[in-house]
Amino acid sequence: MGVFVLVGLAHPFVPESRWLLIHIFTLGVLTNSIMVWSQNLTERFLQQRLPESARPAQLTRSRLVNGGAVAVLVGQLFSTTAWHWIITWCGAGLMLGAVGWHAWSVGKLIASSEHRKRFRPVAWGYVASAVSLVVGGCFGAALALDLRGAWHQRILLAHVLMNVGGFVGFAAMASLVVLLPAMWRIRVSPAHPRIVLGVVGAGLALAVAGALTGGGRVLGIGVLVYASAWVWALQTWLAGVLSAMTRDRFTYSSLSALLAVAWLVASLVAFGTSALLIDGFLDPLSPPTLPLLVGFAAQLLIGTMSYLMPTTIGGGPAATRAGLAELNRAGVTRVIVFNLALLGWLFAPSSVVRIVCSLVACLCLVVFIPLMARGVRAQRAVITDHAAARGMRD
Ligand code: HEM
């Protein structure tokens, strides 16, 4: 996140700044978070904590992913040279190998768990997520070559679909089925998560097939099938939220999670519909990168981390409440300002307004970094106080 902020501030002087910022966020921030949290949440969902002896292998995977990501970024910085793809391919190989290893290791854990565990089917979403990144990353490596004719656009669409729809989408669906009701303190979630994940997978496969074969209609139908699974989940959660609406349930994380899903649905319905109407030649179709990465992925990531970090650190209800309170500072205002700024960034007619809106939206997200530090400090203080009080009693 720190590197992202620095490159963002210096972006007028950085070559390939759009590509670089997108991939510092997706390869650096998103990939690391999804790998760490998918492991943590799989263990929690299965109520099966791995022994400490399994942790060094996770650390090795994390180092490989980060080493590979740095090589991919460096490779693309030299994109004007004829040999840059060699660095990008080595980095992608390292990174995708480690992500494949992660998928195998999480899959092995799920397969060995008890079948009666309620969230066992949901955890398979994390395996689908990692497998999607392996496939989507290969499309990315192919894009590093100068592809001929219509192939560049076809592979680009498949790359974005696999990585954002598959890698981020599967992980988001698996997590939200359990976390969104917890954030809103409701009991409602899609009754058949296995079917929802299945529809997500079928829609994605259709959309990628459409993109690769240049069939706009197949691409459009696939994207709309994919979106329909999210619409189903969203309306289930909304019904639950509306039936138990009290002011204290409106927090930074609960609102961010809900609105992030709304951005995903809105951008995919718009994109799927334009693909349906275009049919034939896919060149005029640009992927909705900004709403997907900022409205959906970034908003969801910061929102869920604001909930997950204090609840994972734990230390008793008072300590968790202290951490949550810091991360929820001006929570509702931050969510409203962020979403309005993103609308301005996307749709304002004046370029000056768009730049101002982009800065405001990024600021709303970046505030998470100091708040996280304050939250950890506040939570640790309560834990230390409790330990000291217990020591005095003993
Ligand atoms: C091995 C990893 C990856 C490699 C080698 C890679 C490579 C690339 C390349 C070369 C492009 C440029 C396409 C062009 O010429 O316009 C691109 C675009 C893009 N990539 Fe990746 N990528 C990787 C991972 C990811 C991940 C994990 C995500 C998202 C989760 C992602 C999201 C995107 C998006 C949204 C675009 C379109 C950018 C735009 O609209 O300008 N990529 N990628």
Short mmCIF file of C-alpha atoms and ligand atoms in Angstrom, two decimals:
data_model
loop_
_atom_site.label_atom_id
_atom_site.label_comp_id
_atom_site.label_asym_id
_atom_site.label_seq_id
_atom_site.Cartn_x
_atom_site.Cartn_y
_atom_site.Cartn_z
CA MET A 1 0.00 0.00 0.00
CA GLY A 2 2.90 2.31 0.82
CA VAL A 3 4.52 1.71 -2.60
CA PHE A 4 1.15 2.35 -4.27
CA VAL A 5 0.81 5.72 -2.51
CA LEU A 6 4.39 6.75 -3.43
CA VAL A 7 4.01 5.78 -7.12
CA GLY A 8 0.57 7.42 -7.18
CA LEU A 9 2.06 10.72 -5.94
CA ALA A 10 4.91 10.55 -8.47
CA HIS A 11 2.83 9.19 -11.36
CA PRO A 12 3.34 12.11 -13.83
CA PHE A 13 7.08 11.24 -13.83
CA VAL A 14 6.72 7.44 -13.93
CA PRO A 15 6.67 5.51 -17.25
CA GLU A 16 3.62 3.29 -17.88
CA SER A 17 2.05 4.82 -14.75
CA ARG A 18 -1.52 3.56 -15.40
CA TRP A 19 -0.40 -0.06 -15.93
CA LEU A 20 2.03 0.20 -13.03
CA LEU A 21 -0.53 1.58 -10.54
CA ILE A 22 -3.13 -1.03 -11.58
CA HIS A 23 -0.62 -3.86 -11.10
CA ILE A 24 1.00 -2.53 -7.90
CA PHE A 25 -2.52 -2.65 -6.49
CA THR A 26 -3.56 -6.00 -8.00
CA LEU A 27 -0.27 -7.93 -7.67
CA GLY A 28 1.02 -6.23 -4.53
CA VAL A 29 -2.00 -5.36 -2.40
CA LEU A 30 -4.82 -7.63 -3.65
CA THR A 31 -2.83 -10.82 -4.27
CA ASN A 32 -1.05 -10.68 -0.91
CA SER A 33 -4.29 -10.00 0.97
CA ILE A 34 -6.27 -12.71 -0.80
CA MET A 35 -3.52 -15.29 -0.23
CA VAL A 36 -3.21 -14.49 3.49
CA TRP A 37 -6.92 -14.17 4.22
CA SER A 38 -8.00 -17.16 2.11
CA GLN A 39 -5.67 -19.35 4.20
CA ASN A 40 -6.86 -17.79 7.46
CA LEU A 41 -10.58 -17.94 6.59
CA THR A 42 -10.38 -21.51 5.23
CA GLU A 43 -8.96 -22.62 8.60
CA ARG A 44 -11.68 -20.66 10.42
CA PHE A 45 -14.52 -21.96 8.20
CA LEU A 46 -13.33 -25.54 8.64
CA GLN A 47 -12.48 -25.00 12.34
CA GLN A 48 -9.22 -26.73 11.61
CA ARG A 49 -6.10 -24.74 12.50
CA LEU A 50 -2.93 -25.86 10.75
CA PRO A 51 0.08 -26.70 12.98
CA GLU A 52 2.83 -24.07 13.26
CA SER A 53 5.08 -26.42 11.24
CA ALA A 54 2.94 -25.56 8.15
CA ARG A 55 3.69 -21.83 8.40
CA PRO A 56 7.24 -21.79 6.88
CA ALA A 57 5.82 -23.18 3.59
CA GLN A 58 3.24 -20.34 3.57
CA LEU A 59 6.05 -17.84 4.11
CA THR A 60 8.00 -19.35 1.19
CA ARG A 61 4.91 -19.02 -1.05
CA SER A 62 4.48 -15.42 0.03
CA ARG A 63 8.15 -14.63 -0.80
CA LEU A 64 7.84 -16.30 -4.22
CA VAL A 65 4.64 -14.37 -4.98
CA ASN A 66 6.23 -11.05 -4.02
CA GLY A 67 9.52 -11.77 -5.82
CA GLY A 68 7.54 -12.77 -8.93
CA ALA A 69 5.32 -9.69 -8.72
CA VAL A 70 8.34 -7.36 -8.50
CA ALA A 71 9.85 -9.06 -11.60
CA VAL A 72 6.54 -8.66 -13.52
CA LEU A 73 6.44 -4.95 -12.63
CA VAL A 74 10.11 -4.39 -13.53
CA GLY A 75 9.68 -6.31 -16.80
CA GLN A 76 6.80 -4.11 -17.94
CA LEU A 77 8.74 -0.95 -17.01
CA PHE A 78 11.09 -1.90 -19.85
CA SER A 79 8.24 -2.56 -22.27
CA THR A 80 9.93 -0.50 -25.00
CA THR A 81 12.77 -3.06 -25.27
CA ALA A 82 12.50 -6.28 -27.28
CA TRP A 83 13.57 -8.51 -24.33
CA HIS A 84 11.31 -7.14 -21.56
CA TRP A 85 8.94 -10.11 -21.85
CA ILE A 86 11.67 -12.49 -20.63
CA ILE A 87 11.73 -10.73 -17.21
CA THR A 88 7.90 -10.56 -17.15
CA TRP A 89 7.61 -14.26 -17.98
CA CYS A 90 10.16 -15.30 -15.31
CA GLY A 91 8.26 -13.20 -12.73
CA ALA A 92 4.88 -14.54 -13.84
CA GLY A 93 6.24 -18.13 -13.71
CA LEU A 94 7.51 -17.67 -10.14
CA MET A 95 4.35 -15.98 -9.00
CA LEU A 96 1.85 -18.29 -10.66
CA GLY A 97 3.78 -21.38 -9.51
CA ALA A 98 3.44 -20.17 -5.91
CA VAL A 99 -0.26 -19.37 -6.37
CA GLY A 100 -0.83 -22.87 -7.84
CA TRP A 101 0.96 -24.35 -4.81
CA HIS A 102 -1.35 -22.28 -2.56
CA ALA A 103 -4.43 -23.62 -4.41
CA TRP A 104 -3.20 -27.20 -3.98
CA SER A 105 -2.44 -26.68 -0.28
CA VAL A 106 -5.84 -25.06 0.53
CA GLY A 107 -7.60 -27.77 -1.54
CA LYS A 108 -5.78 -30.52 0.40
CA LEU A 109 -6.88 -28.95 3.69
CA ILE A 110 -10.54 -28.79 2.57
CA ALA A 111 -10.50 -32.34 1.18
CA SER A 112 -9.16 -33.68 4.50
CA SER A 113 -11.78 -31.82 6.59
CA GLU A 114 -15.01 -33.28 7.94
CA HIS A 115 -17.79 -33.30 5.31
CA ARG A 116 -20.41 -32.09 7.78
CA LYS A 117 -18.70 -28.70 8.28
CA ARG A 118 -21.25 -26.08 7.22
CA PHE A 119 -18.91 -23.79 5.33
CA ARG A 120 -16.88 -26.53 3.62
CA PRO A 121 -18.45 -25.88 0.15
CA VAL A 122 -17.79 -22.15 0.55
CA ALA A 123 -14.07 -22.73 1.17
CA TRP A 124 -13.72 -24.33 -2.31
CA GLY A 125 -14.29 -20.78 -3.61
CA TYR A 126 -10.73 -19.95 -2.47
CA VAL A 127 -9.32 -22.80 -4.56
CA ALA A 128 -11.32 -21.60 -7.60
CA SER A 129 -9.98 -18.08 -6.91
CA ALA A 130 -6.31 -19.16 -6.92
CA VAL A 131 -6.78 -21.36 -10.03
CA SER A 132 -8.37 -18.38 -11.81
CA LEU A 133 -5.28 -16.27 -11.07
CA VAL A 134 -3.03 -18.97 -12.54
CA VAL A 135 -5.05 -18.95 -15.79
CA GLY A 136 -5.57 -15.15 -15.81
CA GLY A 137 -1.87 -14.55 -15.09
CA CYS A 138 -0.94 -16.68 -18.16
CA PHE A 139 -3.18 -14.40 -20.25
CA GLY A 140 -1.30 -11.45 -18.67
CA ALA A 141 2.06 -12.99 -19.63
CA ALA A 142 0.76 -13.44 -23.19
CA LEU A 143 -0.19 -9.73 -23.24
CA ALA A 144 3.44 -8.85 -22.53
CA LEU A 145 4.19 -10.04 -26.10
CA ASP A 146 3.05 -7.90 -29.00
CA LEU A 147 0.00 -9.92 -30.00
CA ARG A 148 -1.28 -9.62 -33.56
CA GLY A 149 -4.62 -8.31 -34.83
CA ALA A 150 -7.73 -8.96 -32.74
CA TRP A 151 -5.84 -11.24 -30.32
CA HIS A 152 -4.63 -8.43 -28.06
CA GLN A 153 -8.17 -7.29 -27.29
CA ARG A 154 -9.50 -10.85 -26.87
CA ILE A 155 -6.74 -11.85 -24.45
CA LEU A 156 -7.01 -8.53 -22.59
CA LEU A 157 -10.73 -9.12 -21.95
CA ALA A 158 -10.07 -12.73 -20.89
CA HIS A 159 -7.25 -11.50 -18.59
CA VAL A 160 -9.48 -8.96 -16.82
CA LEU A 161 -12.40 -11.42 -16.57
CA MET A 162 -10.28 -14.23 -15.12
CA ASN A 163 -8.39 -12.01 -12.68
CA VAL A 164 -11.08 -9.64 -11.47
CA GLY A 165 -14.16 -11.88 -12.00
CA GLY A 166 -12.41 -15.14 -11.10
CA PHE A 167 -9.53 -14.46 -8.75
CA VAL A 168 -11.09 -11.54 -6.86
CA GLY A 169 -14.73 -12.57 -7.50
CA PHE A 170 -14.51 -16.15 -6.16
CA ALA A 171 -12.56 -15.03 -3.08
CA ALA A 172 -15.05 -12.20 -2.47
CA MET A 173 -18.11 -14.45 -2.80
CA ALA A 174 -16.62 -17.15 -0.52
CA SER A 175 -15.74 -14.56 2.13
CA LEU A 176 -18.92 -12.48 1.96
CA VAL A 177 -21.28 -15.47 2.30
CA VAL A 178 -19.99 -15.68 5.88
CA LEU A 179 -18.57 -12.21 6.62
CA LEU A 180 -21.31 -9.92 5.31
CA PRO A 181 -23.96 -11.30 7.71
CA ALA A 182 -21.36 -11.07 10.51
CA MET A 183 -20.60 -7.41 9.67
CA TRP A 184 -24.31 -6.49 9.64
CA ARG A 185 -25.12 -8.84 12.57
CA ILE A 186 -27.86 -10.57 10.55
CA ARG A 187 -28.47 -14.26 9.96
CA VAL A 188 -29.34 -14.11 6.26
CA SER A 189 -27.06 -15.32 3.45
CA PRO A 190 -27.61 -17.23 0.18
CA ALA A 191 -29.08 -20.60 1.23
CA HIS A 192 -27.17 -22.61 -1.39
CA PRO A 193 -23.67 -21.11 -1.66
CA ARG A 194 -22.54 -24.13 -3.71
CA ILE A 195 -25.06 -23.22 -6.44
CA VAL A 196 -24.16 -19.52 -6.29
CA LEU A 197 -20.45 -20.36 -6.71
CA GLY A 198 -21.38 -22.76 -9.53
CA VAL A 199 -23.28 -20.03 -11.41
CA VAL A 200 -20.34 -17.64 -10.90
CA GLY A 201 -18.03 -20.30 -12.43
CA ALA A 202 -20.38 -21.11 -15.35
CA GLY A 203 -20.87 -17.42 -16.20
CA LEU A 204 -17.12 -16.81 -16.03
CA ALA A 205 -16.30 -19.80 -18.27
CA LEU A 206 -18.87 -18.65 -20.85
CA ALA A 207 -17.64 -15.05 -20.76
CA VAL A 208 -13.97 -16.05 -21.19
CA ALA A 209 -14.92 -18.44 -24.06
CA GLY A 210 -16.82 -15.55 -25.72
CA ALA A 211 -13.87 -13.18 -25.28
CA LEU A 212 -11.33 -15.68 -26.69
CA THR A 213 -13.46 -16.59 -29.71
CA GLY A 214 -14.44 -12.98 -30.39
CA GLY A 215 -18.15 -13.70 -29.81
CA GLY A 216 -19.74 -10.62 -28.28
CA ARG A 217 -23.05 -12.36 -27.67
CA VAL A 218 -21.49 -15.29 -25.78
CA LEU A 219 -19.30 -12.85 -23.82
CA GLY A 220 -22.33 -10.72 -22.93
CA ILE A 221 -24.46 -13.69 -21.86
CA GLY A 222 -21.58 -15.08 -19.78
CA VAL A 223 -21.03 -11.75 -18.01
CA LEU A 224 -24.78 -11.39 -17.31
CA VAL A 225 -25.02 -14.97 -15.96
CA TYR A 226 -22.04 -14.19 -13.72
CA ALA A 227 -23.71 -10.94 -12.57
CA SER A 228 -27.00 -12.77 -11.90
CA ALA A 229 -25.31 -14.87 -9.17
CA TRP A 230 -24.18 -11.64 -7.49
CA VAL A 231 -27.63 -10.06 -7.92
CA TRP A 232 -29.13 -13.10 -6.18
CA ALA A 233 -26.68 -12.84 -3.28
CA LEU A 234 -27.08 -9.05 -3.06
CA GLN A 235 -30.87 -9.15 -2.86
CA THR A 236 -30.67 -11.84 -0.13
CA TRP A 237 -28.29 -9.67 1.92
CA LEU A 238 -30.32 -6.49 1.28
CA ALA A 239 -33.52 -8.20 2.50
CA GLY A 240 -31.67 -9.21 5.68
CA VAL A 241 -30.25 -5.70 6.20
CA LEU A 242 -33.63 -4.01 5.65
CA SER A 243 -35.36 -6.32 8.15
CA ALA A 244 -32.86 -5.48 10.92
CA MET A 245 -31.92 -1.87 10.29
CA THR A 246 -30.55 -0.08 13.32
CA ARG A 247 -28.14 2.85 13.30
CA ASP A 248 -25.28 1.04 15.01
CA ARG A 249 -25.16 -1.53 12.20
CA PHE A 250 -24.11 1.11 9.67
CA THR A 251 -20.33 0.86 9.96
CA TYR A 252 -17.47 1.50 7.55
CA SER A 253 -17.02 -2.21 6.83
CA SER A 254 -20.69 -3.20 6.59
CA LEU A 255 -21.57 -0.35 4.18
CA SER A 256 -18.37 -0.74 2.12
CA ALA A 257 -19.02 -4.45 1.57
CA LEU A 258 -22.59 -3.87 0.39
CA LEU A 259 -21.71 -0.95 -1.90
CA ALA A 260 -18.70 -2.79 -3.35
CA VAL A 261 -21.03 -5.57 -4.50
CA ALA A 262 -23.39 -2.93 -5.95
CA TRP A 263 -20.45 -1.50 -8.01
CA LEU A 264 -19.58 -4.99 -9.26
CA VAL A 265 -23.17 -5.69 -10.34
CA ALA A 266 -23.69 -2.27 -11.96
CA SER A 267 -20.44 -2.32 -13.94
CA LEU A 268 -20.93 -5.91 -15.11
CA VAL A 269 -24.54 -5.38 -16.16
CA ALA A 270 -23.45 -2.32 -18.20
CA PHE A 271 -20.45 -4.18 -19.68
CA GLY A 272 -22.42 -7.38 -20.40
CA THR A 273 -25.19 -5.42 -22.11
CA SER A 274 -22.78 -3.51 -24.35
CA ALA A 275 -21.04 -6.80 -25.28
CA LEU A 276 -24.43 -8.30 -26.22
CA LEU A 277 -25.25 -5.31 -28.42
CA ILE A 278 -21.83 -5.20 -30.10
CA ASP A 279 -21.63 -8.88 -31.08
CA GLY A 280 -18.94 -9.35 -33.84
CA PHE A 281 -15.85 -7.19 -33.46
CA LEU A 282 -14.75 -6.75 -29.80
CA ASP A 283 -12.31 -3.85 -30.34
CA PRO A 284 -14.61 -1.01 -29.21
CA LEU A 285 -15.29 -2.85 -25.94
CA SER A 286 -13.13 -1.59 -23.07
CA PRO A 287 -13.21 -3.44 -19.74
CA PRO A 288 -14.72 -1.41 -16.86
CA THR A 289 -11.34 -1.31 -15.11
CA LEU A 290 -11.95 1.68 -12.81
CA PRO A 291 -15.34 0.70 -11.31
CA LEU A 292 -14.19 -2.91 -10.95
CA LEU A 293 -10.84 -2.21 -9.31
CA VAL A 294 -11.71 0.89 -7.26
CA GLY A 295 -15.48 0.59 -6.66
CA PHE A 296 -15.51 -3.16 -6.14
CA ALA A 297 -12.06 -4.59 -5.31
CA ALA A 298 -10.46 -1.72 -3.36
CA GLN A 299 -13.63 -0.74 -1.48
CA LEU A 300 -14.30 -4.37 -0.53
CA LEU A 301 -10.71 -5.04 0.49
CA ILE A 302 -10.39 -2.01 2.79
CA GLY A 303 -13.91 -2.58 4.17
CA THR A 304 -13.36 -6.25 5.02
CA MET A 305 -9.86 -5.62 6.42
CA SER A 306 -11.35 -2.95 8.72
CA TYR A 307 -13.52 -5.73 10.16
CA LEU A 308 -11.18 -8.71 9.92
CA MET A 309 -8.07 -7.21 11.51
CA PRO A 310 -9.62 -6.34 14.91
CA THR A 311 -11.67 -9.55 15.04
CA THR A 312 -8.59 -11.64 14.19
CA ILE A 313 -6.33 -9.90 16.73
CA GLY A 314 -9.05 -10.62 19.32
CA GLY A 315 -8.15 -10.29 23.02
CA GLY A 316 -11.76 -10.30 24.29
CA PRO A 317 -14.86 -8.27 23.41
CA ALA A 318 -13.59 -4.98 24.91
CA ALA A 319 -10.29 -5.15 23.01
CA THR A 320 -12.00 -6.03 19.71
CA ARG A 321 -14.49 -3.17 20.21
CA ALA A 322 -11.60 -0.73 20.76
CA GLY A 323 -9.93 -1.82 17.49
CA LEU A 324 -13.20 -1.73 15.53
CA ALA A 325 -14.02 1.76 16.88
CA GLU A 326 -10.73 3.18 15.51
CA LEU A 327 -11.16 1.56 12.08
CA ASN A 328 -14.76 2.79 11.96
CA ARG A 329 -13.86 6.47 12.62
CA ALA A 330 -16.12 8.71 10.49
CA GLY A 331 -17.05 5.45 8.79
CA VAL A 332 -20.37 6.38 7.19
CA THR A 333 -19.01 9.76 6.01
CA ARG A 334 -15.94 8.09 4.48
CA VAL A 335 -18.12 5.61 2.58
CA ILE A 336 -20.47 8.30 1.25
CA VAL A 337 -17.64 10.67 0.22
CA PHE A 338 -15.70 7.83 -1.42
CA ASN A 339 -18.64 6.63 -3.50
CA LEU A 340 -19.66 10.15 -4.58
CA ALA A 341 -16.03 10.92 -5.49
CA LEU A 342 -15.82 7.73 -7.55
CA LEU A 343 -18.99 8.71 -9.44
CA GLY A 344 -17.39 12.12 -10.15
CA TRP A 345 -14.10 10.43 -11.20
CA LEU A 346 -16.02 8.29 -13.70
CA PHE A 347 -18.63 10.67 -15.05
CA ALA A 348 -17.69 14.34 -14.43
CA PRO A 349 -17.40 16.17 -17.77
CA SER A 350 -14.50 18.39 -16.62
CA SER A 351 -11.03 16.83 -16.36
CA VAL A 352 -10.12 19.06 -13.39
CA VAL A 353 -13.16 17.78 -11.46
CA ARG A 354 -12.22 14.21 -12.38
CA ILE A 355 -8.68 14.69 -11.02
CA VAL A 356 -9.98 16.24 -7.78
CA CYS A 357 -12.51 13.41 -7.38
CA SER A 358 -9.82 10.77 -7.98
CA LEU A 359 -7.65 12.32 -5.25
CA VAL A 360 -10.56 12.48 -2.80
CA ALA A 361 -11.52 8.83 -3.49
CA CYS A 362 -7.91 7.63 -3.02
CA LEU A 363 -7.58 9.68 0.18
CA CYS A 364 -10.71 8.04 1.62
CA LEU A 365 -9.07 4.62 1.08
CA VAL A 366 -5.57 5.57 2.20
CA VAL A 367 -6.86 6.87 5.56
CA PHE A 368 -7.12 3.16 6.39
CA ILE A 369 -3.32 2.99 6.93
CA PRO A 370 -3.09 5.43 9.91
CA LEU A 371 -6.42 4.16 11.28
CA MET A 372 -5.13 0.59 11.20
CA ALA A 373 -2.04 1.63 13.21
CA ARG A 374 -4.27 3.43 15.74
CA GLY A 375 -6.63 0.44 15.92
CA VAL A 376 -3.81 -2.02 16.65
CA ARG A 377 -2.43 0.34 19.33
CA ALA A 378 -5.84 0.81 20.98
CA GLN A 379 -6.56 -2.91 20.94
CA ARG A 380 -3.12 -3.78 22.33
CA ALA A 381 -3.61 -1.21 25.14
CA VAL A 382 -6.85 -2.90 26.27
CA ILE A 383 -5.21 -6.34 26.11
CA THR A 384 -2.23 -5.11 28.19
CA ASP A 385 -4.56 -3.41 30.74
CA HIS A 386 -6.59 -6.60 31.14
CA ALA A 387 -3.44 -8.68 31.58
CA ALA A 388 -2.12 -6.23 34.21
CA ALA A 389 -5.46 -6.23 36.10
CA ARG A 390 -5.50 -10.05 36.05
CA GLY A 391 -1.89 -10.09 37.33
CA MET A 392 -2.83 -7.78 40.27
CA ARG A 393 -5.82 -10.02 41.19
CA ASP A 394 -3.60 -13.13 41.14
C1 HEM B 1 1.21 -12.57 -13.72
C2 HEM B 1 0.46 -11.54 -13.49
C3 HEM B 1 0.04 -10.48 -14.49
C4 HEM B 1 0.62 -10.07 -15.66
C5 HEM B 1 1.90 -10.60 -16.30
C6 HEM B 1 -0.23 -9.03 -16.22
C7 HEM B 1 0.02 -8.35 -17.42
C8 HEM B 1 -0.82 -7.41 -17.98
C9 HEM B 1 -0.54 -6.69 -19.20
C10 HEM B 1 0.73 -6.87 -20.04
C11 HEM B 1 -1.59 -5.84 -19.41
C12 HEM B 1 -1.62 -4.79 -20.50
C13 HEM B 1 -2.60 -4.99 -21.55
C14 HEM B 1 -2.50 -3.84 -22.53
O1 HEM B 1 -1.53 -3.84 -23.29
O2 HEM B 1 -3.38 -2.99 -22.55
C15 HEM B 1 -2.54 -6.02 -18.34
C16 HEM B 1 -3.73 -5.32 -18.20
C17 HEM B 1 -4.58 -5.44 -17.13
N1 HEM B 1 -4.43 -6.27 -16.05
FE1 HEM B 1 -2.87 -7.53 -15.72
N2 HEM B 1 -1.29 -8.82 -15.38
C18 HEM B 1 -1.18 -9.69 -14.31
C19 HEM B 1 -2.04 -9.81 -13.24
C20 HEM B 1 -3.20 -9.09 -13.07
C21 HEM B 1 -4.11 -9.24 -11.96
C22 HEM B 1 -3.90 -10.20 -10.77
C23 HEM B 1 -5.15 -8.38 -12.18
C24 HEM B 1 -6.40 -8.13 -11.34
C25 HEM B 1 -6.73 -8.75 -10.23
C26 HEM B 1 -4.88 -7.68 -13.42
C27 HEM B 1 -5.72 -6.72 -13.98
C28 HEM B 1 -5.49 -6.08 -15.18
C29 HEM B 1 -6.37 -5.06 -15.73
C30 HEM B 1 -7.66 -4.55 -15.08
C31 HEM B 1 -5.82 -4.67 -16.96
C32 HEM B 1 -6.39 -3.65 -17.91
C33 HEM B 1 -5.74 -2.33 -17.68
C34 HEM B 1 -6.41 -1.17 -18.36
O3 HEM B 1 -7.64 -1.08 -18.39
O4 HEM B 1 -5.62 -0.32 -18.82
N3 HEM B 1 -3.70 -8.14 -13.93
N4 HEM B 1 -2.03 -6.98 -17.48
#
